[in-house]
Each structure stands twice: as C-alpha cells, then as structure tokens.
Short mmCIF file of C-alpha atoms in Angstrom, two decimals:
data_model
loop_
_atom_site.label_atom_id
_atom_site.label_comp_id
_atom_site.label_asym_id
_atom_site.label_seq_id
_atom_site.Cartn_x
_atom_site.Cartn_y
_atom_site.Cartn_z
CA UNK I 148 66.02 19.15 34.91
CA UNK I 149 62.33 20.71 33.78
CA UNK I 150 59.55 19.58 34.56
CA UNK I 151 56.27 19.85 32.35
CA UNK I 152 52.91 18.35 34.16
CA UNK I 153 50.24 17.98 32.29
CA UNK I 154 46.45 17.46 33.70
CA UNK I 155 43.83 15.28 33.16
CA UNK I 156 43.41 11.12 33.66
CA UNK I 157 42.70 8.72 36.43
CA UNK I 158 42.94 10.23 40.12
CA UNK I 159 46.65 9.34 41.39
CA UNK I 160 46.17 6.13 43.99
CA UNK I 161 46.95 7.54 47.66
CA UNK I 162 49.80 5.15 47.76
CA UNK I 163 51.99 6.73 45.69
CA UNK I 164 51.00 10.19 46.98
CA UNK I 165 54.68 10.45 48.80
CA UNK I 166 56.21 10.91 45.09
CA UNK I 167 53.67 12.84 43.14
CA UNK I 168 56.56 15.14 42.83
CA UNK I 169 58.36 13.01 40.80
CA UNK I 170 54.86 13.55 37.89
CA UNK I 171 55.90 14.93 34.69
CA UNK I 172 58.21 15.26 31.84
CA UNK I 173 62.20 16.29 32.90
CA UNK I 174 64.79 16.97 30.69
CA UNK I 175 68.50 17.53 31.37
CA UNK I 176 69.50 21.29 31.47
CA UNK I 177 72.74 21.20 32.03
CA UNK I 178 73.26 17.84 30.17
CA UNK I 179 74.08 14.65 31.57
CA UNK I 180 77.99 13.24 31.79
CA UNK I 181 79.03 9.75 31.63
CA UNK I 182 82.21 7.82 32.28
CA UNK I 183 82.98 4.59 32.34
CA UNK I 184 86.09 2.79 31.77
CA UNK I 185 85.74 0.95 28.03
CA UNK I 186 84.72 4.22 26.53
CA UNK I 187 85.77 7.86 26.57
CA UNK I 188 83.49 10.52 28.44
CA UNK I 189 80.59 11.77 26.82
CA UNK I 190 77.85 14.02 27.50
CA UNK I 191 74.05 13.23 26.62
CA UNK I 192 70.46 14.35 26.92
CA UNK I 193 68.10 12.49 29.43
CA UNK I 194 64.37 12.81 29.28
CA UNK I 195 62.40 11.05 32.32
CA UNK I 196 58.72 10.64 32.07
CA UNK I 197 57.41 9.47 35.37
CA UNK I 198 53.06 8.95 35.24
CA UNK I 199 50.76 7.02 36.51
CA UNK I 200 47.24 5.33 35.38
CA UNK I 201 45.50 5.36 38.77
CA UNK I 202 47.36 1.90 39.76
CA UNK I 203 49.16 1.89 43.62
CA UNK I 204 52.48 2.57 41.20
CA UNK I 205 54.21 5.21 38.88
CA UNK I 206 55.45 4.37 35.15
CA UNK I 207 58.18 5.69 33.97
CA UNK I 208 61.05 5.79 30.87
CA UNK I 209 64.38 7.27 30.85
CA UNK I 210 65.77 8.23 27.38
CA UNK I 211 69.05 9.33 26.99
CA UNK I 212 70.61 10.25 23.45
CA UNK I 213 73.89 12.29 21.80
CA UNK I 214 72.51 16.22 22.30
CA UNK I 215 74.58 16.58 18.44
CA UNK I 216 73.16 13.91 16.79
CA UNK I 217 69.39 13.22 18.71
CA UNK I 218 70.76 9.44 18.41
CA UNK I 219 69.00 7.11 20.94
CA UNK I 220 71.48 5.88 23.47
CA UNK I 221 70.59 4.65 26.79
CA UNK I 222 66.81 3.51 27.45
CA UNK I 223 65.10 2.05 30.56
CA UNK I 224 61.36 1.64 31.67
CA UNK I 225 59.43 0.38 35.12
CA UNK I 226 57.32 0.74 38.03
CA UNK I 227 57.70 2.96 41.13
CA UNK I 228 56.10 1.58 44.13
CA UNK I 229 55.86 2.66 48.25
CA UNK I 230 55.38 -0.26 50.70
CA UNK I 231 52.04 0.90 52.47
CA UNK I 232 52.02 2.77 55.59
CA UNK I 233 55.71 3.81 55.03
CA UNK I 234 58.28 5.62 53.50
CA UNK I 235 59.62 2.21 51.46
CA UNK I 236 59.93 2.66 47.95
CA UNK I 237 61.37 -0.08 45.09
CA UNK I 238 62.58 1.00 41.93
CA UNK I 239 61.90 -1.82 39.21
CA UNK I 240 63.42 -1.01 35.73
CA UNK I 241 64.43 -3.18 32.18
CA UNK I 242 67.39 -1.59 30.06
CA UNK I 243 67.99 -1.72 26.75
CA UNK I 244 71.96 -2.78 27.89
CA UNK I 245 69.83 -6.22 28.89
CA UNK I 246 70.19 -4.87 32.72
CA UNK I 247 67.00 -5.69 34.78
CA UNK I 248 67.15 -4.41 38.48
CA UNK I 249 65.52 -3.81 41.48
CA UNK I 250 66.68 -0.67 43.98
CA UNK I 251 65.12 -0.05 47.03
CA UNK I 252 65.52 2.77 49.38
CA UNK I 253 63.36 5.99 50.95
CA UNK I 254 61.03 8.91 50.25
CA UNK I 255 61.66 11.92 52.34
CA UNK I 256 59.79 15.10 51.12
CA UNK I 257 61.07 15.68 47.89
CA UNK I 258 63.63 13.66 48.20
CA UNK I 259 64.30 9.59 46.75
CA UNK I 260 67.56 7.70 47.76
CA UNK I 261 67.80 4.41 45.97
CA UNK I 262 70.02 1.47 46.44
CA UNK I 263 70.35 -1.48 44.30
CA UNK I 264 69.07 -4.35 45.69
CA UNK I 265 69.59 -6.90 42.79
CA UNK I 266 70.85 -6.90 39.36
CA UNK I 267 70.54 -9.49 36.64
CA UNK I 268 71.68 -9.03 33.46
CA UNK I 269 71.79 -11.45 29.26
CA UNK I 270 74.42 -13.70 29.34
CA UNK I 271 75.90 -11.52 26.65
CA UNK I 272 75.84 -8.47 28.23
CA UNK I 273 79.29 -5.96 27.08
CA UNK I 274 81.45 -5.84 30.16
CA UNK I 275 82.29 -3.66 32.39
CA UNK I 276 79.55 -5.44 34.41
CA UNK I 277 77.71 -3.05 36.90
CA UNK I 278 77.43 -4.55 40.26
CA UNK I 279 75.66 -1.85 42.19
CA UNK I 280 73.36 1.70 41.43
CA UNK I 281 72.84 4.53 43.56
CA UNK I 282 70.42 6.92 42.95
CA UNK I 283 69.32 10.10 44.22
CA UNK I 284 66.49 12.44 43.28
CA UNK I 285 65.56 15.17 44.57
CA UNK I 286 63.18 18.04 43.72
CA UNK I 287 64.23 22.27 44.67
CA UNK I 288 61.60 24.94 43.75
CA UNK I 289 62.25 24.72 39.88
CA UNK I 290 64.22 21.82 39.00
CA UNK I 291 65.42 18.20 40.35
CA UNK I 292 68.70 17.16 40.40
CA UNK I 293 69.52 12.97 39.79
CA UNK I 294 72.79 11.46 40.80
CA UNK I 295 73.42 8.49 39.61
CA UNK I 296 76.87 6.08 41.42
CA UNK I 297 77.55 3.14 39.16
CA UNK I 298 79.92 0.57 40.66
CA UNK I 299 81.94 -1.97 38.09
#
C-alpha cells in the first residue's frame, strides 16, 4: 500500500500519537484477494483513509471496488482509539454488509494486531456469517502491509 500525507489541520491529540503512522491515504499495490465460500475469488482495490480532527481518536474509511470496473464493493468507516497510558487500542467500524464490530488488540512501533472482540450484524445479513476478524497492520520504510483472517 501507498501512502499520501497531506499537512495542515488541528494538532493530532497526544493520545493517538502511538499510530500517527497509520495518517494518510493507502491504496493497494499489489491488489487485494478475497475468498470466501458462496462466491468465487476475486481480486479488488482497497483505499484506507485514516485522519484525525484533533479528537483523542483517528477516522477512518476503507473502500474496496472491482480494479476493471471502479464498481464500489466493500465499504466500512470508524474510530481508532488507545486506552491512555498504554499500548490498548479498539478498532470500532460500521459496514455496508450491515456488520458493526469492535476489535481490540496492541500498538507496537509500527505495528497494529487486532482481534475481534464483538460482532453484531441486520437480521438479514447474506450468510456465510463472520464470527471472528483478525487484523494486522504494519508499516516498512515505504509501504504497509494489512492482513486480514476472516473466520465463518
């Protein structure tokens, strides 16, 4: 993924200062691949915008659509936050699959690990149903890699 930061706005708050890293604009290079059991595999385009408006919190959206087409496909937006004092963080994000959850996990350098915590979903959600997320993010001198683990 690249990153593009751009300046200017509110001062970041010192609480999230353990994942200023994480600031910017990334897009998948190579693209993203996807499997799941109800569909075949397919490749897409992600692009993560992670900010912040001087609140103790990030922002950020995750946009993935067909790299052929530019079709919208998967969407989510939340909040970033780091439990004062520590190395804590909680994920909080709504999906456009009617998916709402919660991951927590740690920051360590430029590195996030992220494990669902809860998941809640609309009663008429398409199955498969996911029942857990893993996540991991991390951040070399030029790009960040994210793994995602989806259980069914």
């Amino acid at each position: 993924m690249a990153s593009e930061l751009s300046a200017g706005g509110p001062p970041l708050n010192p609480a999230v200062a353990p994942l200023a890293w994480m600031l910017g604009t990334w897009v998948s290079d190579p693209l993203g691949e996807g499997e799941f059991p109800s569909i075949p595999s397919f490749h897409y385009k992600e692009e993560a915008v992670i900010s912040h408006v001087g609140q103790p919190m990030l922002n950020f959206t995750f946009s993935a659509s067909n790299p052929e087409t530019g079709k919208p496909m998967h969407r989510e937006c939340g909040f970033i936050r780091v439990k004062p004092g520590t190395n804590q963080v909680a994920f909080i994000s709504a999906q456009n699959t009617g998916v709402v959850e919660v991951e927590e996990g740690e920051v360590q350098g430029e590195q996030l690990t992220l494990t669902s915590h809860s998941l809640s979903r609309i009663s008429f959600a398409k199955e498969p149903h996911v029942e857990q997320v893993s996540v991991l993010i991390m951040k070399t001198q030029y790009t960040a890699a994210l793994q995602i683990q989806i259980v069914l």
